[in-house]
Amino acid sequence: MTSNHHQSVMFTESIDALNLKTGGIYIDATFGRGGHTQGILDKLDKSGSVIAFDQDIHAVEFAKENFNDERLTVIHSAFTHMGEILSERNLSGKIDGILMDLGVSSPQLDNADRGFSFNSDGPLDMRMDQTSGISAAQWLENADAVEIANVIYEFGEEKKSRHIASAIKRVQQDQTITTTLQLANIIAGVVRTKKNKHPATRSFQAIRIFINQELKQLAETLEQSIDVLAPEGRLSIISFHSIEDRIVKQFIQKHSKQKQLPKGLPVMNSDIQQTLFKDLGKQFASKTEVQNNKRSRSAILRVAQRTALKERAC
Ligand SMILES: C[S@@+](CC[C@H](N)C(=O)[O-])C[C@H]1O[C@@H](n2cnc3c(N)ncnc32)[C@H](O)[C@@H]1O
């Protein structure tokens, strides 16, 4: 049976970080099962609205069946198309806040058919959007050992990446790798980890990130947020691993630092107002939340506010 339960991570903190205006327009870039979306809707009045994105058709179908609210629009799309979609709707520069709760949802992880889990057997798919792109199994079949090792190292920070890639290619001489447990067992034959951590954790994360182009999409969407957000609009972004968090951190830092001016030169107004965002810091899940929801253990929430000035720095 497919579970639809997803416990929203850092629910209160991430919604408070949006500093909601009751009549504002908000984006939930990662609808999932709509926990955060509902939290935002609950704080808006009749004139407020939420535009939600999810690239997983099951999330969008869930929204259609379970959300009946005129203030909500749910779009089946990767959030990387946000800029273009909002521009078509004449909403560029009018969004009061963007919430992103990155990664996969519990229903995606828990449903073995989606191929994300190394704990239960299923087809080795790993696509969040099963209507396009190639599955993890197809990619592993066609990629060479160097490409596989690079992905596992770059996106999983897995030291044994080369050994894993060689083991995969060795097995593929005799059989096709089509299921999650086949792959998990190959990796377990190469990697040793501490008791609580499955040896395939890092590799599965890496392949998932690669198959869904997660980091590229995140970086592109952050750039789009510059034009999407209204002055004083907020970014509230929850990430779940250091590589993802680094992208968010560096984006905010890059756009919130004043340009260093040569000493002794007169300071012009235009020089001072060059930052695009104000960095409002990071937060972690509370101890109580971590005790109640293991998934929140690695969550990092970063918050930034679009500055009032609309021109881009040169
Ligand atoms: C962690 S869950 C979000 C859960 C949601 N906040 C809730 O409370 O129910 C992440 C969701 O974002 C979606 N997602 C991840 N990357 C995406 C992307 N690039 N574009 C659109 N949706 C994406 C996934 O399909 C998944 O449903």
PDB file of C-alpha atoms in Angstrom, residues 113-238:
ATOM      1  CA  ASP A 113       8.271   1.106  -6.433  1.00  0.00           C
ATOM      2  CA  ARG A 114       9.883   4.542  -6.667  1.00  0.00           C
ATOM      3  CA  GLY A 115      13.342   3.008  -6.347  1.00  0.00           C
ATOM      4  CA  PHE A 116      14.796   5.431  -3.784  1.00  0.00           C
ATOM      5  CA  SER A 117      15.191   2.990  -0.925  1.00  0.00           C
ATOM      6  CA  PHE A 118      18.070   0.632  -0.169  1.00  0.00           C
ATOM      7  CA  ASN A 119      15.976  -1.048   2.531  1.00  0.00           C
ATOM      8  CA  SER A 120      13.212  -2.517   0.406  1.00  0.00           C
ATOM      9  CA  ASP A 121      13.386  -3.975  -3.066  1.00  0.00           C
ATOM     10  CA  GLY A 122      11.968  -2.133  -6.046  1.00  0.00           C
ATOM     11  CA  PRO A 123      12.818  -1.104  -9.596  1.00  0.00           C
ATOM     12  CA  LEU A 124      15.950   1.059  -9.592  1.00  0.00           C
ATOM     13  CA  ASP A 125      14.252   4.245 -10.767  1.00  0.00           C
ATOM     14  CA  MET A 126      14.914   7.235  -8.423  1.00  0.00           C
ATOM     15  CA  ARG A 127      13.236   9.822 -10.671  1.00  0.00           C
ATOM     16  CA  MET A 128      11.043  12.305  -8.821  1.00  0.00           C
ATOM     17  CA  ASP A 129       9.394  13.050 -12.168  1.00  0.00           C
ATOM     18  CA  GLN A 130       8.674   9.649 -13.678  1.00  0.00           C
ATOM     19  CA  THR A 131       7.202  11.276 -16.776  1.00  0.00           C
ATOM     20  CA  SER A 132      10.620  12.278 -18.111  1.00  0.00           C
ATOM     21  CA  GLY A 133      14.347  11.568 -17.974  1.00  0.00           C
ATOM     22  CA  ILE A 134      16.135   8.269 -17.446  1.00  0.00           C
ATOM     23  CA  SER A 135      16.012   5.926 -14.480  1.00  0.00           C
ATOM     24  CA  ALA A 136      19.016   5.160 -12.277  1.00  0.00           C
ATOM     25  CA  ALA A 137      19.111   1.635 -13.775  1.00  0.00           C
ATOM     26  CA  GLN A 138      19.313   3.002 -17.339  1.00  0.00           C
ATOM     27  CA  TRP A 139      22.031   5.430 -16.357  1.00  0.00           C
ATOM     28  CA  LEU A 140      24.129   2.784 -14.558  1.00  0.00           C
ATOM     29  CA  GLU A 141      23.816   0.527 -17.592  1.00  0.00           C
ATOM     30  CA  ASN A 142      25.180   3.142 -19.987  1.00  0.00           C
ATOM     31  CA  ALA A 143      27.664   5.117 -17.877  1.00  0.00           C
ATOM     32  CA  ASP A 144      31.285   4.029 -17.649  1.00  0.00           C
ATOM     33  CA  ALA A 145      33.120   3.362 -14.374  1.00  0.00           C
ATOM     34  CA  VAL A 146      34.770   6.799 -14.287  1.00  0.00           C
ATOM     35  CA  GLU A 147      31.462   8.624 -14.705  1.00  0.00           C
ATOM     36  CA  ILE A 148      29.804   6.510 -12.007  1.00  0.00           C
ATOM     37  CA  ALA A 149      32.735   7.012  -9.617  1.00  0.00           C
ATOM     38  CA  ASN A 150      32.692  10.776 -10.190  1.00  0.00           C
ATOM     39  CA  VAL A 151      28.971  11.057  -9.447  1.00  0.00           C
ATOM     40  CA  ILE A 152      29.233   8.949  -6.287  1.00  0.00           C
ATOM     41  CA  TYR A 153      32.224  10.965  -5.093  1.00  0.00           C
ATOM     42  CA  GLU A 154      30.948  14.417  -6.022  1.00  0.00           C
ATOM     43  CA  PHE A 155      27.341  14.088  -4.824  1.00  0.00           C
ATOM     44  CA  GLY A 156      27.825  11.517  -2.040  1.00  0.00           C
ATOM     45  CA  GLU A 157      31.301  12.416  -0.787  1.00  0.00           C
ATOM     46  CA  GLU A 158      31.863   8.636  -0.764  1.00  0.00           C
ATOM     47  CA  LYS A 159      35.548   7.747  -0.424  1.00  0.00           C
ATOM     48  CA  LYS A 160      35.056   4.281  -1.899  1.00  0.00           C
ATOM     49  CA  SER A 161      33.477   5.664  -5.070  1.00  0.00           C
ATOM     50  CA  ARG A 162      35.979   4.024  -7.452  1.00  0.00           C
ATOM     51  CA  HIS A 163      35.698   0.633  -5.789  1.00  0.00           C
ATOM     52  CA  ILE A 164      31.902   0.861  -5.962  1.00  0.00           C
ATOM     53  CA  ALA A 165      31.959   1.827  -9.646  1.00  0.00           C
ATOM     54  CA  SER A 166      34.314  -1.053 -10.489  1.00  0.00           C
ATOM     55  CA  ALA A 167      32.117  -3.496  -8.564  1.00  0.00           C
ATOM     56  CA  ILE A 168      29.045  -2.270 -10.471  1.00  0.00           C
ATOM     57  CA  LYS A 169      30.756  -2.708 -13.830  1.00  0.00           C
ATOM     58  CA  ARG A 170      32.037  -6.169 -12.821  1.00  0.00           C
ATOM     59  CA  VAL A 171      28.542  -7.362 -11.930  1.00  0.00           C
ATOM     60  CA  GLN A 172      27.166  -5.871 -15.158  1.00  0.00           C
ATOM     61  CA  GLN A 173      29.385  -8.212 -17.172  1.00  0.00           C
ATOM     62  CA  ASP A 174      27.045 -11.047 -16.112  1.00  0.00           C
ATOM     63  CA  GLN A 175      23.744  -9.389 -15.252  1.00  0.00           C
ATOM     64  CA  THR A 176      21.749  -6.169 -15.586  1.00  0.00           C
ATOM     65  CA  ILE A 177      21.255  -4.202 -12.383  1.00  0.00           C
ATOM     66  CA  THR A 178      17.562  -3.440 -12.285  1.00  0.00           C
ATOM     67  CA  THR A 179      16.591  -3.354  -8.601  1.00  0.00           C
ATOM     68  CA  THR A 180      17.467  -1.278  -5.542  1.00  0.00           C
ATOM     69  CA  LEU A 181      18.548  -4.277  -3.456  1.00  0.00           C
ATOM     70  CA  GLN A 182      20.820  -5.565  -6.213  1.00  0.00           C
ATOM     71  CA  LEU A 183      22.647  -2.236  -6.167  1.00  0.00           C
ATOM     72  CA  ALA A 184      22.578  -1.933  -2.354  1.00  0.00           C
ATOM     73  CA  ASN A 185      24.121  -5.400  -1.996  1.00  0.00           C
ATOM     74  CA  ILE A 186      26.895  -4.631  -4.489  1.00  0.00           C
ATOM     75  CA  ILE A 187      27.753  -1.492  -2.497  1.00  0.00           C
ATOM     76  CA  ALA A 188      27.539  -3.340   0.831  1.00  0.00           C
ATOM     77  CA  GLY A 189      30.166  -5.733  -0.523  1.00  0.00           C
ATOM     78  CA  VAL A 190      32.604  -2.830  -0.862  1.00  0.00           C
ATOM     79  CA  VAL A 191      31.762  -0.263   1.848  1.00  0.00           C
ATOM     80  CA  ARG A 192      31.984  -0.689   5.606  1.00  0.00           C
ATOM     81  CA  THR A 193      30.074   1.745   7.813  1.00  0.00           C
ATOM     82  CA  LYS A 194      29.119   2.102  11.464  1.00  0.00           C
ATOM     83  CA  LYS A 195      26.190   0.035  12.721  1.00  0.00           C
ATOM     84  CA  ASN A 196      23.443   2.625  12.252  1.00  0.00           C
ATOM     85  CA  LYS A 197      24.359   3.706   8.764  1.00  0.00           C
ATOM     86  CA  HIS A 198      23.613   1.591   5.717  1.00  0.00           C
ATOM     87  CA  PRO A 199      26.703   1.260   3.477  1.00  0.00           C
ATOM     88  CA  ALA A 200      24.680   2.426   0.463  1.00  0.00           C
ATOM     89  CA  THR A 201      23.451   5.677   2.064  1.00  0.00           C
ATOM     90  CA  ARG A 202      25.963   7.984   0.396  1.00  0.00           C
ATOM     91  CA  SER A 203      25.878   6.249  -2.990  1.00  0.00           C
ATOM     92  CA  PHE A 204      22.084   6.235  -3.174  1.00  0.00           C
ATOM     93  CA  GLN A 205      22.023   9.916  -2.236  1.00  0.00           C
ATOM     94  CA  ALA A 206      24.582  10.674  -4.941  1.00  0.00           C
ATOM     95  CA  ILE A 207      22.788   8.774  -7.697  1.00  0.00           C
ATOM     96  CA  ARG A 208      19.452  10.347  -6.727  1.00  0.00           C
ATOM     97  CA  ILE A 209      20.955  13.847  -6.803  1.00  0.00           C
ATOM     98  CA  PHE A 210      22.475  13.148 -10.209  1.00  0.00           C
ATOM     99  CA  ILE A 211      19.391  11.537 -11.759  1.00  0.00           C
ATOM    100  CA  ASN A 212      17.202  14.450 -10.656  1.00  0.00           C
ATOM    101  CA  GLN A 213      19.842  17.108 -11.330  1.00  0.00           C
ATOM    102  CA  GLU A 214      19.034  18.418  -7.858  1.00  0.00           C
ATOM    103  CA  LEU A 215      21.992  20.734  -7.323  1.00  0.00           C
ATOM    104  CA  LYS A 216      21.820  22.292 -10.774  1.00  0.00           C
ATOM    105  CA  GLN A 217      18.100  22.931 -10.340  1.00  0.00           C
ATOM    106  CA  LEU A 218      18.621  24.433  -6.906  1.00  0.00           C
ATOM    107  CA  ALA A 219      21.374  26.791  -8.080  1.00  0.00           C
ATOM    108  CA  GLU A 220      19.341  27.917 -11.117  1.00  0.00           C
ATOM    109  CA  THR A 221      16.219  28.518  -9.046  1.00  0.00           C
ATOM    110  CA  LEU A 222      18.074  30.560  -6.437  1.00  0.00           C
ATOM    111  CA  GLU A 223      19.290  32.831  -9.239  1.00  0.00           C
ATOM    112  CA  GLN A 224      15.707  33.148 -10.527  1.00  0.00           C
ATOM    113  CA  SER A 225      14.518  34.151  -7.048  1.00  0.00           C
ATOM    114  CA  ILE A 226      16.296  37.484  -7.507  1.00  0.00           C
ATOM    115  CA  ASP A 227      13.760  38.520 -10.148  1.00  0.00           C
ATOM    116  CA  VAL A 228      10.823  36.549  -8.736  1.00  0.00           C
ATOM    117  CA  LEU A 229      10.793  38.080  -5.243  1.00  0.00           C
ATOM    118  CA  ALA A 230       9.180  41.386  -4.390  1.00  0.00           C
ATOM    119  CA  PRO A 231      11.234  43.886  -2.397  1.00  0.00           C
ATOM    120  CA  GLU A 232      11.540  42.484   1.148  1.00  0.00           C
ATOM    121  CA  GLY A 233      10.328  39.077  -0.088  1.00  0.00           C
ATOM    122  CA  ARG A 234      11.806  36.164   1.827  1.00  0.00           C
ATOM    123  CA  LEU A 235      13.630  32.947   0.979  1.00  0.00           C
ATOM    124  CA  SER A 236      13.092  30.128   3.492  1.00  0.00           C
ATOM    125  CA  ILE A 237      15.075  27.066   2.447  1.00  0.00           C
ATOM    126  CA  ILE A 238      15.449  23.741   4.216  1.00  0.00           C
TER     127      ILE A 238
END
